[in-house]
Amino acid sequence: MRQTTLRDVAELAGVSPRTVSNVVNGYARVTDATREKVERAIAQLGYRPNVLARNLATGRSGQIVVVVPYLDTPYFAELLQGIIPAARKLGYNVLVDQTDGDRDHEGELIGRGSRRFLFDGMIFSPLGLSQEDLSVRDPDLPLVVLGERSSDGTFDHVGIDDVAASTDAVSHLFSIGRRRIAAIGDQPYPTGEAAQLRTQGYRAAHALFGRPVDESLIISTARFNRADGATAMAALLDRADPPDAVFCYSDLVASGAIHAIHQRGLRVPEDVAIIGYDDIEDGRYSSPTISTIQPDKKAIAQMAVDRLVKRIASPSPVPGVELRAEHRLIARESTLGVATSS
Amino acid sequence: MRQTTLRDVAELAGVSPRTVSNVVNGYARVTDATREKVERAIAQLGYRPNVLARNLATGRSGQIVVVVPYLDTPYFAELLQGIIPAARKLGYNVLVDQTDGDRDHEGELIGRGSRRFLFDGMIFSPLGLSQEDLSVRDPDLPLVVLGERSSDGTFDHVGIDDVAASTDAVSHLFSIGRRRIAAIGDQPYPTGEAAQLRTQGYRAAHALFGRPVDESLIISTARFNRADGATAMAALLDRADPPDAVFCYSDLVASGAIHAIHQRGLRVPEDVAIIGYDDIEDGRYSSPTISTIQPDKKAIAQMAVDRLVKRIASPSPVPGVELRAEHRLIARESTLGVATSS
């Protein structure tokens, strides 16, 4: 028996093949009555749409993949709240892949051996791959890179000015009168490129305010998470000369640091002022609320989707561009205290 | 010119086709030297592995999809930390789809018109689809459902005993001497099935302690998030007879409620004791730390992956089973206070 085709379904249902296709793919609004007719015909004939075969023919899957290091990092979860609706509006479904910052996994995803034919393009936030690694990739994969890398001319890069943002954060701590400012979140080269830009800003703010950098106050952590923030803060509080303020390289690190300060019975900001980075929702509800650097996540998401869809649609290679989103300093209770909080 | 095949690459590189396949798919450990040889041959011949064609031939993509309502809900992000490594250990890559609880989107994903051929199976946490909706689905899609639905015999369901867990949470509030206990997070039928099980537990605890239920203390919210928790708590505090304790249907709701209490200059637990649900990391670091119901997320993740892979591998239909993971009550500062916290 020959295989049932979409045409057979259309004939039995008394509709056009395009209508069957719409029902099958859920692409367009179809009336309930029509949908029912088509579904009855599908059931009667035992029709099985073959999505892979369709993709093979058109070369498109209608899916884009967003690749992030950690889904339990709220910054990425919040960024996705901008990317997903922006992509859907342009007709793309979004799937998300978590790499754990694993260099091999990241390399596979952008390499020639990638499963890329399942996706029309990729928005990628690398962690394990260095800037150089990014150049060894499938040149035909439409790619937009987020975070602290830069474009090599073959893909687009969207990010904020991390050095300027970090300078703003540490300058804020100086401007409220703090003089002994620690940094939590530094990471060594080559995987620590993001962290190093923040350390650069930390140094720049010291230069701006004419203060020497105490290298012993720059604390490295393996990740930008709560546990590492708490551990690093506890070690700083154990010192004979603890800091009076800390620049944390993420709001999660700040949340962990505040927890460690509270565990000692100390107060934020009276004993130690804290500023984070990312402006995740957590920091707007915590006690105290957390001062932070707010990247314009909606703009980052929209730029990334617009560029990717443009790349996907273009028959010829599109030159890579650098796009920069705005950031701003949000001062809350963890630096200003409850009385004067904004 | 005929298209370059995997065999051509193998011949030029002087390795077996299987080795080329391993390099291309990144499936197995290959020495750097071999990988280089293969990659050089691939570049020289301009070979393009066709993943779609391969999937079409084998009927397998090596991918499973996890479908959740919200990626910015830490419970799901944390659950994925169990699912992803468990699936990778069994040779599957995990992709994640966010539905926003949209009934149409959820229906498309499990319907006959789903893009399912891109995946070998699905772990699905429905929100918009009711129990009845779940039965109208592609019967050939290997499916494991999470959360507060139940199996209709054609898919597996993994969850905890929500009624028992909620009874435990509210009983804890009675046992520390609270008498006027509110509930934040109820939702109306049919989409509120999860919430309704928690309300059932709230009522059961009242029955256990011989206390009447004050229906006006059961507050509905649109979502289980911080903003809705804060709004509902503020309304409770505006009443002439505010509660002395609140059972929040998620830790995010609890976080929002605590924020609202602090904004009034009131204290947790002295003025209002708070218990949440989910045991997300946030609640272990916040001030105060949040008492909660801890579902065994690792067990839920492992059971879901094991069942799904079993379904994918089975040539014949596998009867659906109900699997239940453990839960336990974790008492922290938001009910016990700082001095006696565990």
Coordinates of C-alpha atoms in Angstrom, one line a residue, chain A residues 101-235:
Chain A
G101 CA 30.1 26.1 30.1
D102 CA 31.6 22.8 28.8
R103 CA 34.1 23.6 26.0
D104 CA 33.6 20.4 24.2
H105 CA 29.8 20.7 24.2
E106 CA 30.0 24.3 23.1
G107 CA 32.4 23.4 20.3
E108 CA 30.2 20.6 19.0
L109 CA 27.2 23.0 18.9
I110 CA 29.0 25.4 16.6
G111 CA 31.3 23.0 14.8
R112 CA 30.9 21.3 11.4
G113 CA 29.6 18.2 13.2
S114 CA 26.9 20.2 14.9
R115 CA 23.3 19.1 14.8
R116 CA 22.7 22.4 13.2
F117 CA 20.3 21.2 10.5
L118 CA 17.7 21.0 13.2
F119 CA 17.9 24.7 13.6
D120 CA 17.9 27.6 11.2
G121 CA 20.3 29.7 13.4
M122 CA 21.8 30.1 16.9
I123 CA 22.0 32.7 19.6
F124 CA 25.0 31.7 21.7
S125 CA 26.4 32.8 25.0
P126 CA 29.7 31.0 25.2
L127 CA 31.6 30.3 28.5
G128 CA 34.0 27.5 27.9
L129 CA 35.0 28.6 24.4
S130 CA 37.6 31.4 24.2
Q131 CA 37.5 34.2 21.6
E132 CA 39.9 32.2 19.4
D133 CA 37.8 29.0 19.7
L134 CA 34.8 30.9 18.2
S135 CA 36.6 31.2 14.9
V136 CA 36.8 27.5 14.4
R137 CA 33.2 26.9 13.5
D138 CA 30.8 26.0 10.8
P139 CA 30.9 29.1 8.6
D140 CA 27.4 28.5 7.3
L141 CA 25.7 28.5 10.7
P142 CA 23.8 31.8 11.2
L143 CA 25.2 32.9 14.5
V144 CA 24.8 35.7 17.0
V145 CA 27.0 35.7 20.1
L146 CA 26.1 37.3 23.4
G147 CA 28.2 38.4 26.3
E148 CA 31.8 39.3 26.6
R149 CA 33.3 38.2 23.3
S150 CA 33.7 40.2 20.1
S151 CA 32.8 39.6 16.5
D152 CA 35.5 38.2 14.2
G153 CA 33.6 39.6 11.3
T154 CA 31.6 36.4 10.5
F155 CA 29.0 36.6 13.2
D156 CA 27.2 39.3 15.1
H157 CA 28.0 40.2 18.7
V158 CA 25.6 41.8 21.1
G159 CA 26.6 43.0 24.6
I160 CA 27.0 45.9 26.9
D161 CA 30.1 47.8 27.7
D162 CA 31.3 45.7 30.7
V163 CA 34.3 47.8 31.5
A164 CA 32.2 51.0 31.7
A165 CA 29.5 49.3 33.6
S166 CA 31.9 47.9 36.2
T167 CA 33.6 51.3 36.5
D168 CA 30.2 52.8 37.2
A169 CA 29.5 50.2 39.9
V170 CA 32.7 50.7 41.8
S171 CA 32.6 54.5 41.4
H172 CA 29.2 54.4 43.1
L173 CA 30.8 52.6 46.1
F174 CA 33.5 55.3 46.2
S175 CA 30.9 58.1 45.9
I176 CA 29.0 56.9 49.0
G177 CA 32.2 57.2 50.9
R178 CA 33.6 53.7 50.9
R179 CA 37.3 53.4 50.7
R180 CA 38.2 49.7 51.0
I181 CA 36.4 48.0 48.2
A182 CA 36.7 44.3 47.4
A183 CA 35.8 42.5 44.1
I184 CA 34.2 39.0 44.1
G185 CA 34.1 37.1 40.8
D186 CA 37.5 37.4 39.1
Q187 CA 38.5 34.5 36.9
P188 CA 41.7 33.6 35.2
Y189 CA 42.4 33.7 31.5
P190 CA 41.3 32.2 29.0
T191 CA 37.8 31.2 30.2
G192 CA 37.5 34.2 32.5
E193 CA 37.2 36.8 29.8
A194 CA 33.8 38.1 31.1
A195 CA 35.2 38.4 34.6
Q196 CA 38.4 40.2 33.4
L197 CA 36.4 43.0 31.8
R198 CA 34.7 43.6 35.2
T199 CA 38.1 43.5 37.0
Q200 CA 39.3 46.1 34.4
G201 CA 36.4 48.4 35.4
Y202 CA 37.2 47.8 39.1
R203 CA 40.8 49.0 38.4
A204 CA 39.6 51.9 36.3
A205 CA 37.3 53.2 39.1
H206 CA 40.2 53.1 41.5
A207 CA 42.3 55.2 39.1
L208 CA 39.4 57.6 38.6
F209 CA 39.2 58.2 42.4
G210 CA 43.0 58.2 42.8
R211 CA 43.0 55.1 45.1
P212 CA 45.6 52.3 44.9
V213 CA 44.3 48.8 44.1
D214 CA 44.8 46.3 46.9
E215 CA 45.3 43.1 44.9
S216 CA 44.4 40.9 47.9
L217 CA 40.9 42.3 47.7
I218 CA 40.3 40.8 44.2
I219 CA 38.8 37.4 44.9
S220 CA 38.5 34.7 42.2
T221 CA 35.5 32.4 42.1
A222 CA 34.8 29.3 40.0
R223 CA 31.3 30.5 39.1
F224 CA 29.1 33.6 39.5
N225 CA 26.7 31.9 41.9
R226 CA 25.4 32.3 45.4
A227 CA 27.5 29.6 47.0
D228 CA 30.8 31.1 45.7
G229 CA 29.7 34.5 46.7
A230 CA 29.0 33.4 50.3
T231 CA 32.3 31.5 50.6
A232 CA 34.3 34.5 49.2
M233 CA 32.6 37.0 51.5
A234 CA 33.1 34.8 54.6
A235 CA 36.8 34.7 53.8

